[in-house]
Coordinates of C-alpha atoms in Angstrom, one line a residue:
M1 CA 0.0 0.0 0.1
Y2 CA 1.2 3.5 -1.0
V3 CA 0.1 6.2 1.3
C4 CA 0.7 10.0 0.5
D5 CA -0.7 13.2 1.6
W6 CA -3.4 13.2 -1.2
S7 CA -3.8 9.5 -2.1
I8 CA -3.5 6.0 -0.9
T9 CA -3.1 3.3 -3.7
S10 CA -2.6 -0.5 -3.7
A11 CA -0.3 -2.7 -5.6
L12 CA -2.6 -5.6 -5.1
V13 CA -6.0 -4.3 -6.4
D14 CA -7.0 -1.6 -8.5
E15 CA -8.8 0.5 -5.7
F16 CA -7.7 3.9 -4.2
A17 CA -8.6 6.5 -1.7
E18 CA -7.9 10.3 -2.3
R19 CA -8.2 13.5 -0.4
L20 CA -10.8 15.8 -1.8
P21 CA -9.4 19.1 -3.1
D22 CA -10.7 22.3 -1.7
R23 CA -12.2 20.4 1.4
E24 CA -11.2 19.8 4.9
E25 CA -8.1 17.8 5.7
T26 CA -10.1 15.0 6.8
D27 CA -12.4 14.4 3.8
W28 CA -11.3 11.5 1.8
R29 CA -13.1 9.4 -0.7
V30 CA -12.6 5.7 -1.2
S31 CA -13.2 4.1 -4.5
W32 CA -15.1 1.2 -3.1
L33 CA -17.2 3.2 -0.7
P34 CA -18.9 5.5 -3.2
G35 CA -21.0 8.6 -1.8
R36 CA -19.2 8.4 1.5
L37 CA -16.7 10.7 3.1
V38 CA -14.0 9.2 5.4
T39 CA -11.2 10.4 7.6
R40 CA -7.5 9.7 6.6
A41 CA -7.4 7.1 9.2
Q42 CA -10.8 5.3 7.9
A43 CA -9.3 5.6 4.2
I44 CA -6.2 3.7 5.4
A45 CA -8.2 1.2 7.3
A46 CA -10.4 0.7 4.0
M47 CA -7.4 0.2 2.0
E48 CA -5.9 -2.3 4.4
L49 CA -9.2 -4.2 4.2
V50 CA -8.9 -4.4 0.4
E51 CA -5.2 -5.6 0.7
M52 CA -6.2 -8.3 3.4
L53 CA -8.9 -9.7 1.5
Y54 CA -7.1 -9.7 -2.1
D55 CA -3.6 -10.8 -0.9
R56 CA -3.3 -14.4 -1.7
S57 CA -0.5 -14.8 0.8
V58 CA -2.9 -14.0 3.6
T59 CA -4.3 -17.1 5.1
D60 CA -7.8 -17.3 6.5
T61 CA -7.0 -17.7 10.2
D62 CA -9.0 -16.6 13.3
T63 CA -6.4 -13.8 13.7
V64 CA -7.0 -12.5 10.1
Q65 CA -11.0 -12.8 10.7
A66 CA -10.6 -10.7 13.8
T67 CA -8.4 -8.2 12.2
I68 CA -10.8 -7.9 9.3
A69 CA -13.6 -7.4 11.9
A70 CA -11.9 -4.8 13.7
T71 CA -10.8 -2.9 10.6
A72 CA -14.4 -3.1 9.2
A73 CA -15.7 -1.5 12.5
Q74 CA -13.4 1.4 12.2
L75 CA -15.4 2.1 9.0
G76 CA -18.8 1.5 10.9
I77 CA -19.5 -1.5 8.4
R78 CA -19.9 -5.3 8.9
P79 CA -17.3 -7.6 7.3
I80 CA -20.1 -9.3 5.2
D81 CA -20.9 -5.7 3.7
V82 CA -17.2 -5.2 2.8
A83 CA -17.1 -8.6 0.9
V84 CA -20.4 -7.6 -0.7
A85 CA -19.1 -4.3 -2.0
L86 CA -15.7 -5.7 -3.0
S87 CA -17.1 -8.7 -4.8
S88 CA -19.5 -6.5 -7.0
R89 CA -16.3 -4.5 -8.0
H90 CA -14.1 -7.5 -8.4
P91 CA -16.2 -10.6 -9.4
N92 CA -13.1 -12.6 -10.4
P93 CA -10.4 -12.2 -7.6

């Protein structure tokens, strides 16, 4: 994951977050959460979720599931909603 002052991108999946120009420093948009503004910390969490779910080297363990649940909670969404949102954007991971 590449984090800059104005954008966050992933080498694993074609998703991104960007700070909105001419807005508050805390106003970020995440590509897979359309219509929703988040903080920078939430944008990083959203991109971490993408990477955890699409990184084939991450194994499905209780620890990973707990991390996914905790990270999704930072965004105020359930892990299943994350999976649904991402699967509709990336039907063939």
